[in-house]
Structure formats: structure tokens, C-alpha cells
Amino acid sequence: MYHSPFEPIGDWHPHPLDTLHGQTPPEALLPWLLHPGSLTAALKHHSNGEFSVQILNQGWQQPRLEERRALNLRDKSLALVREVLLCGHGQPWVYARSILPERSLAGKLRHLRSLDNRPLGELLFSRADMKRGPIVLNRLARNPNCQLEQLAGMEPRAWGRRSTFWLGDKPLLVAETFLSSFNPHSPPSA
């Protein structure tokens, strides 16, 4: 049985943060957490094109309570939940969890049901009708039930960000968790 590798600790918070769970994000990571553009494009640039997407899990399920609240979904609502690793230089850098409500995948957006290993961010930022809600931050904890080999040796806590995106009037939620293998020496430039 599949288990998500990271889970949020408490509520998501807008920036600026005084402290969150007694800590603040590392200075080098903060520009990445707050980057308003495409994280996919920034990671591709940072990796000199050595970028890939690895699908961990994708399927229809009931989103977590805090995800349903963020998307104003009813308790029994289903969504396509997509979990991937964004990798640079063959290393997992970011764990991303996307919630695509069933009602958001109708009509012109049906193609989002079958992204395969294409990055969702690339598609979102290529659309003229895309709007992004505020970026909120949180600390996430490793799920002890998740035994993914690719994440062996990763720190038990990680910083993440989340945003609601709208394509027209159809919402979807994207959370991105920066893994301890990602050590940026410069801010995002793409």
C-alpha cells in the first residue's frame, strides 16, 4: 500500500514568518519557497537541463481535510491526487502533491487526467488564463509508513509551500516540499 512521504505539521502560514514550529526557513531556501514563477522552470535552469519527473502515485481519492478546505470541497468529494518527485542531476529535490478536483478536470481540462511524467507546473504557467493564489508555507514531517528507497537518508523535516491555482474558474492545489538533497547556492533565476 502506498503512503505519502511527507505530511504537513499543523496549519499553512503566509509569509512573512516570525517563526513556524520554532524555526524559520534557511536563508538560501527562502527565495525558492517564495518564488512566484514556475518552480519547474527554475529547477530546470538550476539543474542545467538535467531535470526529470518521477511519478510516485496518481489516482482518485478523497483529499486530506485541510486540502478539501483549501479547495472548498465537500467531505465526500473525490480528486485526482498526483504525487511526484522533481529531480535534478538524478537526485530527488522536491516532493510535489497536486490535488485536481473532479469538477476541475471536465471539458477543456480533461487532458490533465493523463499528464504521465510531464510536469504540471510547466502546463500551468503556459496558460494565459492561469491565476495563482497566495503562497503559504509549512514544515512537513516524513511519514514513517513511507519506505520509498529514493528518499532514504532524507531529513525527517522539510520546508514546503502550497498554492491554489485557477484555470478559468477551476481550482487545483499544488504543494511542493523541498527535500534535504536540494541545496541551492543561488536564488531561482527562471
Short mmCIF file of C-alpha atoms in Angstrom, two decimals:
data_model
loop_
_atom_site.label_atom_id
_atom_site.label_comp_id
_atom_site.label_asym_id
_atom_site.label_seq_id
_atom_site.Cartn_x
_atom_site.Cartn_y
_atom_site.Cartn_z
CA MET A 1 0.00 0.00 0.00
CA TYR A 2 1.27 3.45 -0.93
CA HIS A 3 1.87 6.10 1.77
CA SER A 4 2.67 9.76 1.03
CA PRO A 5 6.27 10.55 2.03
CA PHE A 6 5.57 13.86 3.81
CA GLU A 7 2.64 15.28 5.75
CA PRO A 8 2.07 18.87 6.92
CA ILE A 9 2.63 19.77 10.55
CA GLY A 10 -0.27 21.99 11.57
CA ASP A 11 -1.57 24.89 9.51
CA TRP A 12 -0.11 26.54 6.44
CA HIS A 13 1.04 30.14 7.04
CA PRO A 14 1.53 33.18 4.80
CA HIS A 15 4.91 34.91 4.67
CA PRO A 16 6.48 36.78 6.43
CA LEU A 17 7.02 34.22 9.15
CA ASP A 18 8.40 35.17 12.51
CA THR A 19 8.69 31.51 13.37
CA LEU A 20 6.84 28.41 12.35
CA HIS A 21 7.11 25.50 14.75
CA GLY A 22 10.01 27.32 16.42
CA GLN A 23 12.05 27.67 13.24
CA THR A 24 12.39 29.78 10.14
CA PRO A 25 13.38 28.50 6.69
CA PRO A 26 17.08 28.52 5.81
CA GLU A 27 18.06 31.79 4.16
CA ALA A 28 19.16 30.10 0.91
CA LEU A 29 15.82 28.27 0.63
CA LEU A 30 13.51 31.22 1.30
CA PRO A 31 13.70 32.68 -2.26
CA TRP A 32 12.74 29.26 -3.59
CA LEU A 33 9.83 28.93 -1.18
CA LEU A 34 8.51 32.36 -2.18
CA HIS A 35 9.29 32.16 -5.91
CA PRO A 36 6.13 33.32 -7.71
CA GLY A 37 7.05 31.83 -11.08
CA SER A 38 7.22 28.27 -12.31
CA LEU A 39 9.19 26.07 -9.93
CA THR A 40 9.58 23.57 -12.78
CA ALA A 41 11.30 26.18 -14.97
CA ALA A 42 13.50 27.33 -12.07
CA LEU A 43 14.56 23.75 -11.26
CA LYS A 44 15.28 23.01 -14.92
CA HIS A 45 17.50 26.08 -15.07
CA HIS A 46 19.19 25.25 -11.74
CA SER A 47 19.93 21.70 -12.96
CA ASN A 48 21.28 22.88 -16.34
CA GLY A 49 18.54 20.87 -18.02
CA GLU A 50 19.22 17.65 -16.07
CA PHE A 51 15.63 17.57 -14.81
CA SER A 52 13.08 14.77 -14.61
CA VAL A 53 9.73 13.95 -13.05
CA GLN A 54 9.18 10.64 -11.28
CA ILE A 55 5.58 9.68 -10.54
CA LEU A 56 5.15 8.18 -7.08
CA ASN A 57 1.38 7.80 -7.11
CA GLN A 58 -1.57 9.07 -9.11
CA GLY A 59 -5.18 8.16 -8.59
CA TRP A 60 -8.66 9.13 -7.49
CA GLN A 61 -9.07 9.56 -3.75
CA GLN A 62 -10.54 11.75 -1.08
CA PRO A 63 -8.13 14.63 -0.36
CA ARG A 64 -6.99 15.34 3.19
CA LEU A 65 -9.30 17.53 5.28
CA GLU A 66 -7.01 20.58 5.05
CA GLU A 67 -6.82 20.14 1.26
CA ARG A 68 -10.61 19.90 0.95
CA ARG A 69 -10.94 23.08 3.00
CA ALA A 70 -8.43 24.93 0.81
CA LEU A 71 -10.41 23.96 -2.30
CA ASN A 72 -13.89 24.33 -0.74
CA LEU A 73 -14.68 20.67 -1.45
CA ARG A 74 -17.37 18.66 0.27
CA ASP A 75 -16.19 15.91 2.59
CA LYS A 76 -17.01 13.05 0.20
CA SER A 77 -15.51 14.79 -2.85
CA LEU A 78 -13.01 12.92 -4.98
CA ALA A 79 -9.96 14.39 -6.65
CA LEU A 80 -7.12 13.15 -8.78
CA VAL A 81 -4.20 13.17 -6.35
CA ARG A 82 -0.82 13.23 -8.07
CA GLU A 83 2.42 12.80 -6.15
CA VAL A 84 5.77 13.15 -7.89
CA LEU A 85 9.43 13.75 -7.26
CA LEU A 86 11.06 16.59 -9.19
CA CYS A 87 14.65 15.53 -9.74
CA GLY A 88 17.77 17.45 -10.70
CA HIS A 89 21.03 15.74 -11.67
CA GLY A 90 19.34 12.41 -10.87
CA GLN A 91 18.62 13.43 -7.26
CA PRO A 92 15.12 13.97 -5.81
CA TRP A 93 14.93 17.69 -4.99
CA VAL A 94 11.22 18.33 -4.47
CA TYR A 95 8.27 16.17 -3.49
CA ALA A 96 5.11 17.63 -5.06
CA ARG A 97 1.50 16.74 -4.24
CA SER A 98 -1.23 18.09 -6.51
CA ILE A 99 -4.97 17.90 -5.86
CA LEU A 100 -7.08 18.15 -9.01
CA PRO A 101 -10.79 18.11 -8.08
CA GLU A 102 -13.05 16.03 -10.27
CA ARG A 103 -15.08 19.10 -11.26
CA SER A 104 -11.88 20.86 -12.42
CA LEU A 105 -11.00 18.07 -14.85
CA ALA A 106 -14.02 18.39 -17.12
CA GLY A 107 -14.23 19.91 -20.58
CA LYS A 108 -11.06 21.55 -21.90
CA LEU A 109 -9.06 20.42 -18.86
CA ARG A 110 -9.70 16.68 -19.35
CA HIS A 111 -6.12 16.29 -20.59
CA LEU A 112 -4.86 16.95 -17.04
CA ARG A 113 -6.10 13.46 -16.14
CA SER A 114 -3.20 11.93 -18.07
CA LEU A 115 -0.08 14.03 -17.52
CA ASP A 116 2.19 10.97 -17.27
CA ASN A 117 5.68 12.22 -16.39
CA ARG A 118 5.12 15.71 -17.76
CA PRO A 119 5.42 18.41 -15.08
CA LEU A 120 2.12 20.01 -14.08
CA GLY A 121 3.84 23.34 -13.37
CA GLU A 122 5.02 23.65 -16.94
CA LEU A 123 1.47 23.29 -18.17
CA LEU A 124 0.02 25.69 -15.59
CA PHE A 125 2.44 28.50 -16.37
CA SER A 126 1.93 28.13 -20.12
CA ARG A 127 -1.76 29.03 -19.85
CA ALA A 128 -2.86 32.64 -20.22
CA ASP A 129 -5.96 32.06 -18.05
CA MET A 130 -3.97 30.76 -15.05
CA LYS A 131 -4.20 32.68 -11.78
CA ARG A 132 -2.30 31.80 -8.62
CA GLY A 133 -3.45 32.33 -5.06
CA PRO A 134 -1.08 33.28 -2.25
CA ILE A 135 1.90 31.10 -1.41
CA VAL A 136 1.64 29.65 2.09
CA LEU A 137 4.42 27.85 3.98
CA ASN A 138 4.66 24.95 6.37
CA ARG A 139 7.04 22.41 7.85
CA LEU A 140 6.34 18.86 6.79
CA ALA A 141 7.26 15.63 8.55
CA ARG A 142 8.41 12.38 6.99
CA ASN A 143 5.70 9.76 7.13
CA PRO A 144 7.22 6.75 8.95
CA ASN A 145 4.93 4.43 6.93
CA CYS A 146 6.54 5.56 3.67
CA GLN A 147 9.57 3.47 2.80
CA LEU A 148 10.47 4.88 -0.62
CA GLU A 149 14.03 3.94 -1.48
CA GLN A 150 14.58 7.28 -3.28
CA LEU A 151 14.00 9.14 0.00
CA ALA A 152 16.24 7.00 2.21
CA GLY A 153 18.55 9.22 4.22
CA MET A 154 16.43 12.36 3.81
CA GLU A 155 15.93 14.62 6.82
CA PRO A 156 12.76 13.91 8.86
CA ARG A 157 11.51 17.50 8.43
CA ALA A 158 11.31 19.65 5.32
CA TRP A 159 10.02 23.07 4.31
CA GLY A 160 7.17 23.29 1.86
CA ARG A 161 4.90 25.73 0.11
CA ARG A 162 1.40 25.47 -1.25
CA SER A 163 -0.78 27.48 -3.63
CA THR A 164 -4.21 27.24 -5.15
CA PHE A 165 -4.19 27.74 -8.91
CA TRP A 166 -7.21 28.60 -11.02
CA LEU A 167 -7.57 27.71 -14.68
CA GLY A 168 -10.51 29.88 -15.56
CA ASP A 169 -12.78 29.24 -12.58
CA LYS A 170 -11.49 25.71 -11.91
CA PRO A 171 -9.22 25.32 -8.86
CA LEU A 172 -6.40 22.92 -8.15
CA LEU A 173 -3.97 22.76 -5.26
CA VAL A 174 -0.21 22.25 -5.53
CA ALA A 175 2.10 21.63 -2.57
CA GLU A 176 5.88 21.44 -3.06
CA THR A 177 8.24 20.14 -0.38
CA PHE A 178 11.96 20.89 -0.69
CA LEU A 179 13.97 17.80 0.22
CA SER A 180 17.28 17.89 2.09
CA SER A 181 19.10 16.80 -1.10
CA PHE A 182 18.26 20.23 -2.60
CA ASN A 183 20.98 22.70 -1.58
CA PRO A 184 20.59 25.86 -3.66
CA HIS A 185 23.57 28.17 -3.80
CA SER A 186 21.63 30.86 -5.64
CA PRO A 187 18.03 32.08 -5.86
CA PRO A 188 15.77 30.90 -8.68
CA SER A 189 16.54 32.70 -11.92
CA ALA A 190 13.87 31.30 -14.23
#
